[in-house]
GROMACS .gro file of C-alpha atoms in nm:
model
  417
    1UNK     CA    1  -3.395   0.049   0.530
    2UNK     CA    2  -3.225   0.086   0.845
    3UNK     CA    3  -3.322  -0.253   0.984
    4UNK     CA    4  -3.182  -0.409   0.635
    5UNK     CA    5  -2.886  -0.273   0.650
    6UNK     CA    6  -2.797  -0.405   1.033
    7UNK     CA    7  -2.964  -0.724   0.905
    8UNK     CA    8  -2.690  -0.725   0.636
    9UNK     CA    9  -2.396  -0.656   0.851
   10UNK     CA   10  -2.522  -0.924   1.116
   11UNK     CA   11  -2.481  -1.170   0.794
   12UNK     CA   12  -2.126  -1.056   0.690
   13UNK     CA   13  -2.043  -1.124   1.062
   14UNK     CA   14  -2.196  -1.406   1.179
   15UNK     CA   15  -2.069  -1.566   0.810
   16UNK     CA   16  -1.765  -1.440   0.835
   17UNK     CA   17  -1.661  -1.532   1.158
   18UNK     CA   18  -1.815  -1.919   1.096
   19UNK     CA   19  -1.582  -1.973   0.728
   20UNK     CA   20  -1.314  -1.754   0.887
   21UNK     CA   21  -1.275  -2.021   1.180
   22UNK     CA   22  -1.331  -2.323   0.972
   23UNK     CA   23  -1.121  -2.241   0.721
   24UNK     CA   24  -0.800  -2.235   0.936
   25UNK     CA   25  -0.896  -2.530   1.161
   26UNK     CA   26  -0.974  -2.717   0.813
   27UNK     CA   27  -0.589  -2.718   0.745
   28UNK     CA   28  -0.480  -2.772   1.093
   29UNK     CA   29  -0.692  -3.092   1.124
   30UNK     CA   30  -0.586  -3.234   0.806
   31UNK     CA   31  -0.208  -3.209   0.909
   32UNK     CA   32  -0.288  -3.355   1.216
   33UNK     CA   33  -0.469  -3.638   1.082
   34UNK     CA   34  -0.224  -3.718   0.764
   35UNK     CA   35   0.088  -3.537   0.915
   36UNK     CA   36   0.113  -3.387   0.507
   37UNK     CA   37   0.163  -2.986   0.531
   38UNK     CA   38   0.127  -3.036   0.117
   39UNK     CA   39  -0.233  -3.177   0.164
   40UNK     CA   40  -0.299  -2.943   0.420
   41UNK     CA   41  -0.244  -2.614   0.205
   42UNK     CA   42  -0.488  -2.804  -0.084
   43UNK     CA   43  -0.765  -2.780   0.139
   44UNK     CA   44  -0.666  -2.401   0.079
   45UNK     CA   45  -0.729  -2.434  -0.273
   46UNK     CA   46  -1.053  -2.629  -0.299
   47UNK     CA   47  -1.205  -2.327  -0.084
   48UNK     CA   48  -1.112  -2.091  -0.384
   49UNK     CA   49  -1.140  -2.335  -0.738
   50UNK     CA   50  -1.533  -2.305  -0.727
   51UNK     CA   51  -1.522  -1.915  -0.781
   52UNK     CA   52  -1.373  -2.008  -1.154
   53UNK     CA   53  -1.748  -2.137  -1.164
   54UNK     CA   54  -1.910  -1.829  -1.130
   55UNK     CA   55  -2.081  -1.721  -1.414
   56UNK     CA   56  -2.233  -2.098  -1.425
   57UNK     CA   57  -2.317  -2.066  -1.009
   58UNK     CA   58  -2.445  -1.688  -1.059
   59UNK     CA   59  -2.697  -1.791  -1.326
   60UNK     CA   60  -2.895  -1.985  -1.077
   61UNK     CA   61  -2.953  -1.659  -0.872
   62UNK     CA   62  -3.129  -1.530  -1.204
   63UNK     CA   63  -3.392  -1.840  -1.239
   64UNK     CA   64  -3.566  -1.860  -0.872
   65UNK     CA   65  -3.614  -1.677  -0.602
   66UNK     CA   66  -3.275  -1.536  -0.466
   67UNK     CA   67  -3.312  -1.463  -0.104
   68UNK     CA   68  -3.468  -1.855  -0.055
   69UNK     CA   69  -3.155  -1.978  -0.280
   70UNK     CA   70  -2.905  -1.791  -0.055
   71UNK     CA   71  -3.078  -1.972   0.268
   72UNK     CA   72  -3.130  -2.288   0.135
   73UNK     CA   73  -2.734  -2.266   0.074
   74UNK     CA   74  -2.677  -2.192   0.423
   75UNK     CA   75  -2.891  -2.446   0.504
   76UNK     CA   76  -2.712  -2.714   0.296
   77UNK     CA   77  -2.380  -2.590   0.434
   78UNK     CA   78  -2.440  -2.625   0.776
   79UNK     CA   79  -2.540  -3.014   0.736
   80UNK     CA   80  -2.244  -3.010   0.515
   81UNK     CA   81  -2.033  -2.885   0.816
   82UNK     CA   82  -2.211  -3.170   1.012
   83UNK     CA   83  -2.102  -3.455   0.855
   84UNK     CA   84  -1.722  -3.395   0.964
   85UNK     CA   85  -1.839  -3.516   1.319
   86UNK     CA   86  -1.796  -3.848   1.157
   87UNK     CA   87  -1.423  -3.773   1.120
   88UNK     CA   88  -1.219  -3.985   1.315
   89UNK     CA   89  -0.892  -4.069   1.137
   90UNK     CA   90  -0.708  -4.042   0.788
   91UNK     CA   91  -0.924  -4.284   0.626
   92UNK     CA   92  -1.207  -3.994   0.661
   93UNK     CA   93  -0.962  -3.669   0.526
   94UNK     CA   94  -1.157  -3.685   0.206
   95UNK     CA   95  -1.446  -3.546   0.380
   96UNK     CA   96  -1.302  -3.257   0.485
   97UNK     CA   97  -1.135  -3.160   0.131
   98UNK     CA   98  -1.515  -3.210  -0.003
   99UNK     CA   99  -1.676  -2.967   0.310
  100UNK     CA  100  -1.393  -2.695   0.148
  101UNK     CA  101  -1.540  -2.740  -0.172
  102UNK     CA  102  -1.905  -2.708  -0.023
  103UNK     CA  103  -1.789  -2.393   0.136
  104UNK     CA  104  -1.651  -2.298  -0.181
  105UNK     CA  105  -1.940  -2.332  -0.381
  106UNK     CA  106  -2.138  -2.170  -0.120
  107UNK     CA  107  -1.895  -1.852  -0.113
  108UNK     CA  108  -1.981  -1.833  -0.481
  109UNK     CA  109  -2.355  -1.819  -0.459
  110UNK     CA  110  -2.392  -1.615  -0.126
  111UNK     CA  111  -2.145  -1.360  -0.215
  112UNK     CA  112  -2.367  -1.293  -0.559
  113UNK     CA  113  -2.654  -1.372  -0.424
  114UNK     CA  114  -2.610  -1.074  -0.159
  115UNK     CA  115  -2.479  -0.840  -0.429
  116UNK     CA  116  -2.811  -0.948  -0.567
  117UNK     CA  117  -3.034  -0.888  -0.273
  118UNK     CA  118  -2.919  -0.593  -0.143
  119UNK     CA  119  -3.031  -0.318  -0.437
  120UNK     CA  120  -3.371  -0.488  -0.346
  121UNK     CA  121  -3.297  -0.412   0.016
  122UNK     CA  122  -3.136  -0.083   0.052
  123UNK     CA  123  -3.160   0.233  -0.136
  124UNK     CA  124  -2.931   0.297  -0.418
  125UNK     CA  125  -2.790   0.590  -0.167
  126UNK     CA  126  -2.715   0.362   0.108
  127UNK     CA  127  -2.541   0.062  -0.133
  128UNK     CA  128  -2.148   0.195  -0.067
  129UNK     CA  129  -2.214   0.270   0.318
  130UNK     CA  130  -2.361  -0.058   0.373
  131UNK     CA  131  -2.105  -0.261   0.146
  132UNK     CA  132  -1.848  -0.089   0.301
  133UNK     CA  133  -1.949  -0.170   0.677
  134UNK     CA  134  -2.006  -0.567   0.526
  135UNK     CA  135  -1.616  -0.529   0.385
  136UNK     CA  136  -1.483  -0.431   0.786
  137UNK     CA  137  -1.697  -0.678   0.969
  138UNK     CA  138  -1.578  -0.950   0.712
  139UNK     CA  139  -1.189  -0.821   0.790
  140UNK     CA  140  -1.293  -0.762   1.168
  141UNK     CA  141  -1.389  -1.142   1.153
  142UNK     CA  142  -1.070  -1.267   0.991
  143UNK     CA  143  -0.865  -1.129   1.310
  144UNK     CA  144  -1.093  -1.279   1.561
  145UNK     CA  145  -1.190  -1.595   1.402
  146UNK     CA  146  -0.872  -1.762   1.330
  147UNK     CA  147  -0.747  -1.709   1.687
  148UNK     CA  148  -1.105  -1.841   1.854
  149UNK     CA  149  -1.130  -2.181   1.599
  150UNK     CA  150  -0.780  -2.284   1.676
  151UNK     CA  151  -0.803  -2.198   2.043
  152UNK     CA  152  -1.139  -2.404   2.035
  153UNK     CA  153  -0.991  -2.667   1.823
  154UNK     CA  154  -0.683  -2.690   2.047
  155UNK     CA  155  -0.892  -2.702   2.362
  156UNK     CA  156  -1.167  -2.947   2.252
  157UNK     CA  157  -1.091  -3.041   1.874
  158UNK     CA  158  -1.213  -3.053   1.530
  159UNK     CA  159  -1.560  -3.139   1.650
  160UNK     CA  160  -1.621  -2.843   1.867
  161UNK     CA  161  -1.504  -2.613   1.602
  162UNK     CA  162  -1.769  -2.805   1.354
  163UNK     CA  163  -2.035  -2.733   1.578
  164UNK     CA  164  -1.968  -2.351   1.634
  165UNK     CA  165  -1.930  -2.323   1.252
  166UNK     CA  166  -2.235  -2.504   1.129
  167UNK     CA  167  -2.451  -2.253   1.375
  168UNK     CA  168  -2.338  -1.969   1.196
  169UNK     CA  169  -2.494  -2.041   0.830
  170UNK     CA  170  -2.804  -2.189   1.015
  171UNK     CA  171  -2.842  -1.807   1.195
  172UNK     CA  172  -2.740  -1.665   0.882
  173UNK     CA  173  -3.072  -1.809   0.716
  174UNK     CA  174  -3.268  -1.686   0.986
  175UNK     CA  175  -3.133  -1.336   0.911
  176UNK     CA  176  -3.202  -1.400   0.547
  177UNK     CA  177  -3.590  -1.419   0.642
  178UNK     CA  178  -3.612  -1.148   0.829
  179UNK     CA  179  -3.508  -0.884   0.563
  180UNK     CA  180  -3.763  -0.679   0.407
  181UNK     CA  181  -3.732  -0.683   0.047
  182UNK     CA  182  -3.883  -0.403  -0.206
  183UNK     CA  183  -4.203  -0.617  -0.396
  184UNK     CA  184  -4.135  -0.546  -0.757
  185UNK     CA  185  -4.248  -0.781  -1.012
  186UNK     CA  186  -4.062  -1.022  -1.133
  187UNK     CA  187  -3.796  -0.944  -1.405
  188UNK     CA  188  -3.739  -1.271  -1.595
  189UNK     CA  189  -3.417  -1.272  -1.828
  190UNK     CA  190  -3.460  -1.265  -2.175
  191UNK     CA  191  -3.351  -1.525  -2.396
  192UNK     CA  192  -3.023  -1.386  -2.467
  193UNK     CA  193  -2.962  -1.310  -2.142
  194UNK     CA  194  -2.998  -1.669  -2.055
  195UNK     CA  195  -2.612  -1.757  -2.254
  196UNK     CA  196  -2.279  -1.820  -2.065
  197UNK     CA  197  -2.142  -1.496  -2.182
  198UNK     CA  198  -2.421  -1.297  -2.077
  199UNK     CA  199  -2.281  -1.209  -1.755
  200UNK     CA  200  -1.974  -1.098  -1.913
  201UNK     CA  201  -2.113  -0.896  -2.206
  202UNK     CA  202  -2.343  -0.687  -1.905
  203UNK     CA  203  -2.046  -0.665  -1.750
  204UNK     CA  204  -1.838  -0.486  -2.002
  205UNK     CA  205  -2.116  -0.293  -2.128
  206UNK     CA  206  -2.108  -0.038  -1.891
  207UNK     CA  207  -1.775   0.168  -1.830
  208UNK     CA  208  -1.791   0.204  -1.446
  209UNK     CA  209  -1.934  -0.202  -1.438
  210UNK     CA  210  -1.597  -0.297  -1.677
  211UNK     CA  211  -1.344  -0.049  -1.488
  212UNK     CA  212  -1.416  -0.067  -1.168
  213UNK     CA  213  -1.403  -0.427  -1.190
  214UNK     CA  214  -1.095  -0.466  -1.357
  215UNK     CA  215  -0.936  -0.234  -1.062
  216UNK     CA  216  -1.027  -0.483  -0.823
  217UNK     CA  217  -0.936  -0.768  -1.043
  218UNK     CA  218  -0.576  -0.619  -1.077
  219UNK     CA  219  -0.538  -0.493  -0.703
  220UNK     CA  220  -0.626  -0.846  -0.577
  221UNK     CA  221  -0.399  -1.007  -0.865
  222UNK     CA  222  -0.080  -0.822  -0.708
  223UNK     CA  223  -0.197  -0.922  -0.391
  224UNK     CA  224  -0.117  -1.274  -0.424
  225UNK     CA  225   0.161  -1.210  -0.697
  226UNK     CA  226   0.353  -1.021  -0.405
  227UNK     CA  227   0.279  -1.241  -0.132
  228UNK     CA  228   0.630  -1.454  -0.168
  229UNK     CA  229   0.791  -1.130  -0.192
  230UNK     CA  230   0.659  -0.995   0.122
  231UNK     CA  231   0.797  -1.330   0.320
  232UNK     CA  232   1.118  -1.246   0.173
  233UNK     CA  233   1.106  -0.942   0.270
  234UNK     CA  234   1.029  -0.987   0.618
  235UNK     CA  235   1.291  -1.284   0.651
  236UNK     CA  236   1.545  -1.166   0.442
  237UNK     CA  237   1.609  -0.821   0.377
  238UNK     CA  238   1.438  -0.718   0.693
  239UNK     CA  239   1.606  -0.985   0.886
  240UNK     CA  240   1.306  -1.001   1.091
  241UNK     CA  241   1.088  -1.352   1.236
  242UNK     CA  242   0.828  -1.490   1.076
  243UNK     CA  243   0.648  -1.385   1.343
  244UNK     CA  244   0.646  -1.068   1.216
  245UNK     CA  245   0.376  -1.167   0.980
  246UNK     CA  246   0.165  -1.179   1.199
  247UNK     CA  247   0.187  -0.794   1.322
  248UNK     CA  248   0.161  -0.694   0.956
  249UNK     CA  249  -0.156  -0.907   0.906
  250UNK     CA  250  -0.301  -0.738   1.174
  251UNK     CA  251  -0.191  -0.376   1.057
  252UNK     CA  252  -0.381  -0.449   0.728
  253UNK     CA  253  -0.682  -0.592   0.891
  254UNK     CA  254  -0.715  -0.279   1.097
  255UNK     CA  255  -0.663  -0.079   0.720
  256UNK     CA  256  -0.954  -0.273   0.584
  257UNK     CA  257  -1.173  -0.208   0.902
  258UNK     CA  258  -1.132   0.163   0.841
  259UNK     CA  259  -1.137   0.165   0.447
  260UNK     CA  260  -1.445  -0.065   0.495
  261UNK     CA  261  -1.624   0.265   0.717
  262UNK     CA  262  -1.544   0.568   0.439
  263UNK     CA  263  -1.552   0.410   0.101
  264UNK     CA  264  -1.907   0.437   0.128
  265UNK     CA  265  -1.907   0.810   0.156
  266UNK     CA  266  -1.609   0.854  -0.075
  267UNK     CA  267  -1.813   0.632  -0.355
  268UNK     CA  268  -2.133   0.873  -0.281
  269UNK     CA  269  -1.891   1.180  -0.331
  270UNK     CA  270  -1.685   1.055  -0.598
  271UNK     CA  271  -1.837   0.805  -0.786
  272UNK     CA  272  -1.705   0.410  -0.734
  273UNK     CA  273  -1.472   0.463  -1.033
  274UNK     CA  274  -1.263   0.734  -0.881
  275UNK     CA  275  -1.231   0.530  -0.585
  276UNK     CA  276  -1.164   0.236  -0.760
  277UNK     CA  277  -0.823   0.429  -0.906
  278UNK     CA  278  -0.801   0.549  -0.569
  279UNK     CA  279  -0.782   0.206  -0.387
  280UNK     CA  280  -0.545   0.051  -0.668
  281UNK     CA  281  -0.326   0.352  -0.655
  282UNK     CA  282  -0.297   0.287  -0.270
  283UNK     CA  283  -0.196  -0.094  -0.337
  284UNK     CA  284   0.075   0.042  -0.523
  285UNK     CA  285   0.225   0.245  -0.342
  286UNK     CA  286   0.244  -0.017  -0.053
  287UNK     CA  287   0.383  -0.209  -0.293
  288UNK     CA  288   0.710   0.071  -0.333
  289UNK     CA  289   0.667   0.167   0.056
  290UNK     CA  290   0.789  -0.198   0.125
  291UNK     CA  291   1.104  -0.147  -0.094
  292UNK     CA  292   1.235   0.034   0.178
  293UNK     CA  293   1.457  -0.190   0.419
  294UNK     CA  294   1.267  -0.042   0.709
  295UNK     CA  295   1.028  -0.220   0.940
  296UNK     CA  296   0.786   0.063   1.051
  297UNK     CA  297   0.741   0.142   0.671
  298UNK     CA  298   0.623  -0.273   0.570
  299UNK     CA  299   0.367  -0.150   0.842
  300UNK     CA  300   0.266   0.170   0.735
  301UNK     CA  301   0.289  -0.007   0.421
  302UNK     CA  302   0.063  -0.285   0.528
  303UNK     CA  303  -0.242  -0.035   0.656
  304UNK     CA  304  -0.206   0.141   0.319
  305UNK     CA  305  -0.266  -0.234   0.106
  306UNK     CA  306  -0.587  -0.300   0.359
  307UNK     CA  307  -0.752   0.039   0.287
  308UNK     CA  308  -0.649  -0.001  -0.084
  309UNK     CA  309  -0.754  -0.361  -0.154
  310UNK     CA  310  -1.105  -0.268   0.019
  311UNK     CA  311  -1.185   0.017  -0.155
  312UNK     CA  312  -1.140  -0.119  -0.521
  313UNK     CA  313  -1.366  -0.392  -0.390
  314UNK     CA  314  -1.613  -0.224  -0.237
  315UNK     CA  315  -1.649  -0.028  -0.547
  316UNK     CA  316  -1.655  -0.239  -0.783
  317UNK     CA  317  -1.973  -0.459  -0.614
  318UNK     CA  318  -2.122  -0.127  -0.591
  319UNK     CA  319  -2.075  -0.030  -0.947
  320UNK     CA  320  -2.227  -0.399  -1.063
  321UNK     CA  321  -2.550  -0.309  -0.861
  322UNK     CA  322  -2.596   0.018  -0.964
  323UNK     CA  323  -2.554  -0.090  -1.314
  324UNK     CA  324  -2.698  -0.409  -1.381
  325UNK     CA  325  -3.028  -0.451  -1.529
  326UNK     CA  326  -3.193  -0.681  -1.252
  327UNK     CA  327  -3.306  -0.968  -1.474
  328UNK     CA  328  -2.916  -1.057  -1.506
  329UNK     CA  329  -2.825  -0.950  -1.146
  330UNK     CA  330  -2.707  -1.286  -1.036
  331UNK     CA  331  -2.539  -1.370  -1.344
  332UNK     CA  332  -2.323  -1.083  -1.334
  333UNK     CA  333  -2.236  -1.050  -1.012
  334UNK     CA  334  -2.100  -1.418  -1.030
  335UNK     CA  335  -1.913  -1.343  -1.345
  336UNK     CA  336  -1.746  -1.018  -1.137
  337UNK     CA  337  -1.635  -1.269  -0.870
  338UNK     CA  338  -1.474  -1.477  -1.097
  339UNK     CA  339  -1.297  -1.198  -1.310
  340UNK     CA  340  -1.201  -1.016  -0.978
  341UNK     CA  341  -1.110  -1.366  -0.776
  342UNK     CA  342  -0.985  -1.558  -1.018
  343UNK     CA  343  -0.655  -1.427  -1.158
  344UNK     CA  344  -0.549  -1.462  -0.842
  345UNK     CA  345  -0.505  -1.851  -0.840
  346UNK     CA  346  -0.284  -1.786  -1.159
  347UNK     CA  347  -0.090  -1.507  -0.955
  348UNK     CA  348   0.007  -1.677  -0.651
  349UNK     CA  349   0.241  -1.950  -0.811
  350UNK     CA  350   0.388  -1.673  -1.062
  351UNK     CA  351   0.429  -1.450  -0.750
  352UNK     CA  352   0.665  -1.779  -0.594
  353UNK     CA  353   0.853  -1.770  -0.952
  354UNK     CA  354   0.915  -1.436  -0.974
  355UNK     CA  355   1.088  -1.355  -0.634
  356UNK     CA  356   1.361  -1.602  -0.787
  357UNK     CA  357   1.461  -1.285  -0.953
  358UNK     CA  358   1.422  -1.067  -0.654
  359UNK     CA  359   1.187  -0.931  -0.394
  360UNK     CA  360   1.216  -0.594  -0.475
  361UNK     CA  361   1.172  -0.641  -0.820
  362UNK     CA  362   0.888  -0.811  -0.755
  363UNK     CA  363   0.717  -0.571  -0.545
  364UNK     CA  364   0.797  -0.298  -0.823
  365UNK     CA  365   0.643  -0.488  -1.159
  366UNK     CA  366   0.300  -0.541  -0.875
  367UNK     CA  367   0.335  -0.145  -0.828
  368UNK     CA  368   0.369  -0.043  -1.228
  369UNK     CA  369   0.071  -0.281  -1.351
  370UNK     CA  370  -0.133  -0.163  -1.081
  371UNK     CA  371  -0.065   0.216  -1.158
  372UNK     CA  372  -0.070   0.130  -1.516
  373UNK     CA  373  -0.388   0.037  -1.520
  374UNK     CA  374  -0.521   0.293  -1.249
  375UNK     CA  375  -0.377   0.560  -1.504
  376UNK     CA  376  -0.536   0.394  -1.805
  377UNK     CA  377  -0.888   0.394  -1.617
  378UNK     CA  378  -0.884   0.768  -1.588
  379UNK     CA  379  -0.823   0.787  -1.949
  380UNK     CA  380  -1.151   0.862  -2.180
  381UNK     CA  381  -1.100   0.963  -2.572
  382UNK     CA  382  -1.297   1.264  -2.635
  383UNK     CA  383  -1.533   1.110  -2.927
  384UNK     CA  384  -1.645   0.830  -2.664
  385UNK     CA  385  -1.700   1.119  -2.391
  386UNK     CA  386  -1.926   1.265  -2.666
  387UNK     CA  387  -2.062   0.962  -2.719
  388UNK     CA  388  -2.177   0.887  -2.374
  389UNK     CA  389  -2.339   1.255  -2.323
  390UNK     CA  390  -2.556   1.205  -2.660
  391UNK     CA  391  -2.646   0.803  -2.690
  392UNK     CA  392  -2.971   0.658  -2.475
  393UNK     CA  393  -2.808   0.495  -2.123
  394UNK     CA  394  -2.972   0.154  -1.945
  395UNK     CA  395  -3.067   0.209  -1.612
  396UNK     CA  396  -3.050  -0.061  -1.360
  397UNK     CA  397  -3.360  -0.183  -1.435
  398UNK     CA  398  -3.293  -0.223  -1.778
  399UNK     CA  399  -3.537   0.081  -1.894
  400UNK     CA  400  -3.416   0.292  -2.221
  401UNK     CA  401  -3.434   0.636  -2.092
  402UNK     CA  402  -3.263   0.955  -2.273
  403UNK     CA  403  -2.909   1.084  -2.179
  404UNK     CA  404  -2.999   1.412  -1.965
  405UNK     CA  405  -3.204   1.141  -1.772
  406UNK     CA  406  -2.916   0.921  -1.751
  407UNK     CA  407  -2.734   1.202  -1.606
  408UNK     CA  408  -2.917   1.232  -1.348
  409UNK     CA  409  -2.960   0.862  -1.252
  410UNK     CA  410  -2.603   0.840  -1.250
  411UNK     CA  411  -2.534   1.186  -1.064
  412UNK     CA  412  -2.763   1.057  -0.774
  413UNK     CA  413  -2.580   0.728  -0.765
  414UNK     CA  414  -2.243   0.903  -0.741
  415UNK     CA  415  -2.066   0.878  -1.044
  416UNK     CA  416  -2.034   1.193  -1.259
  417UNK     CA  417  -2.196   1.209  -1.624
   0.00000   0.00000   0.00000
């Protein structure tokens, strides 16, 4: 299990740091070639559109074999990344909008596809370690990778940078083979299963499945509904460079890095749905730390948001494995992405709207949803407690089995009954 789980965080790194680079050179090049900053930032976009896809790209993962699906992705990727060596000039932009979209579509699939994979991979025990070590190197990546593709790109251009990122997904595959997977027969979906709202009704099924996920859905919403405000912020009420980003993008990519190594031990303690609350409660209160018209506090405020945002991630991928009967693994998994991912395309422009009316205000509506609905997940009426104690649970495998053995299942996989 051991070996898997290094195999796994190889993956996350060697993945990370390939889309990480590409997907800031991608925009450089493009303004270079067409000299359009708003074409640029739409290359942007067609990276994130696919994940409204989803459900429809996560079903896939249920019909045929999921680890060879995953590589054959990576495969398909990499010659995507290829063809951009044919890029010479304006006339060939187009081809870099559709590699975005390939790497879109491939996010999509691998990200399921691991969340997949890995309950076949790893003990249920070692799920929120190992998804929390994936979560830093993927952060880890994001501050190294963006420096070394545009330093590459600047030194030796677009083509270079091509190169060094269609490697990645080919290594990637190679990783892919070499993880030892449990053999347990083959769980087809039933017929029912099989329907677009499948995913969605598995999903909601469960209460730490449903809550979990709609913590992360929420944290990652406010993310990009505050990100205006934060600018303005920085710029205006702080008086401070835009430069200054910069330092707070690295203060929260060194909070993810160290949410990423404990949320797996605070999920096995706690349960994910406790740390779930936990990690949306810690988004906002960044959000009312960065009220304050004080630099040193948008930093603190800044570590706070990358252990928060983590956390409700981390547990709410956890909480889909642990709970999903495997037949409909893929399925749901892709329909998590796309509740947890998807807002956000919605919350970024309203974000830009709403700091018309204010920064501050801004940063306090982000705070009250996202305590809102960390209050309201704590919040269980006492007939459905009752309920849950005395009605038959599904284990992950799908299997009927009575409550006290639900208890248990649950109790070993670190939520409480």
């Amino acid at each position: 299990m051991r070996r898997n789980a290094g195999l796994f965080v190889a993956i996350s790194l060697l993945s990370g740091f390939g889309s990480s680079a590409m997907s800031l050179v991608a925009g450089i090049w493009i303004l270079d070639l067409t000299g359009s900053t708003g074409l640029a930032a739409l290359a942007g976009l067609c990276v994130y559109a696919p994940v409204l896809a989803g459900p429809w790209l996560g079903g896939l993962l249920d019909r045929t074999s999921r680890r060879t699906l995953v590589m054959a992705v990576n495969l398909t990727l990499a010659a995507a990344l290829l063809s951009l060596l044919t890029v010479r000039g304006p006339g060939q932009t187009w081809l870099i909008f559709l590699v975005s979209c390939a790497y879109g579509v491939s996010y999509v699939l691998i990200d399921a596809g691991e969340t997949a994979l890995l309950p076949s991979a790893l003990s249920p025990a070692e799920l929120g370690d190992v998804n929390g070590w994936r979560s830093s190197a993927q952060e880890g990546m994001k501050l190294v990778a963006p420096l070394a593709g545009a330093g590459l790109y600047a030194w030796r251009g677009g083509h270079a940078v091509v190169l060094l990122s269609a490697a990645m997904p080919v290594l990637v595959a190679i990783l892919y083979a070499a993880v030892r997977l449990k053999q347990t027969p083959p769980d087809l979906p039933t017929e029912r299963q099989r329907g677009l709202r499948a995913g969605l009704a598995v999903l909601l099924a469960q209460r730490a499945t449903r809550v979990t996920v709609a913590l992360a859905a929420v944290s990652i919403a406010m993310s990009g509904f505050t990100t205006a405000a934060n600018y303005a912020m920085v710029t205006g009420t702080l008086g401070l460079p835009t430069t200054f980003l910069g330092v707070l993008f690295s203060a929260q990519g060194a909070g993810s890095i160290i949410g990423g190594l404990i949320v797996g031990r605070l999920i096995a303690r706690w349960g994910p749905v406790t740390v779930g609350v936990a990690g949306t409660t810690l988004f906002a209160v960044n959000c009312l730390v960065r009220c304050l018209p004080w630099w040193p506090g948008t930093v603190a405020a800044s570590v706070l948001a990358g252990i928060g945002l983590p956390w409700a991630l981390v547990a709410a991928v956890t909480a889909v494995q642990t709970h999903t009967p495997t037949a409909v693994l893929g399925r749901v998994a892709g329909t998590a992405n796309t509740a947890m991912f998807g807002p956000i395309v919605l919350a970024i422009p309203l974000g830009s709207a709403a700091v018309q009316l204010g920064d501050r205000s801004t940063l306090v509506v982000a705070a009250a949803i996202c305590l809102a609905f960390a209050v309201g997940a704590t919040y269980r009426p006492r007939r459905r407690r009752e309920e849950e104690r005395t009605s038959a649970a599904v284990l992950p495998t799908g299997e009927m089995v009575p409550a006290t053995a639900a208890q248990h299942t649950q109790t070993k996989n670190g939520e409480a009954p």
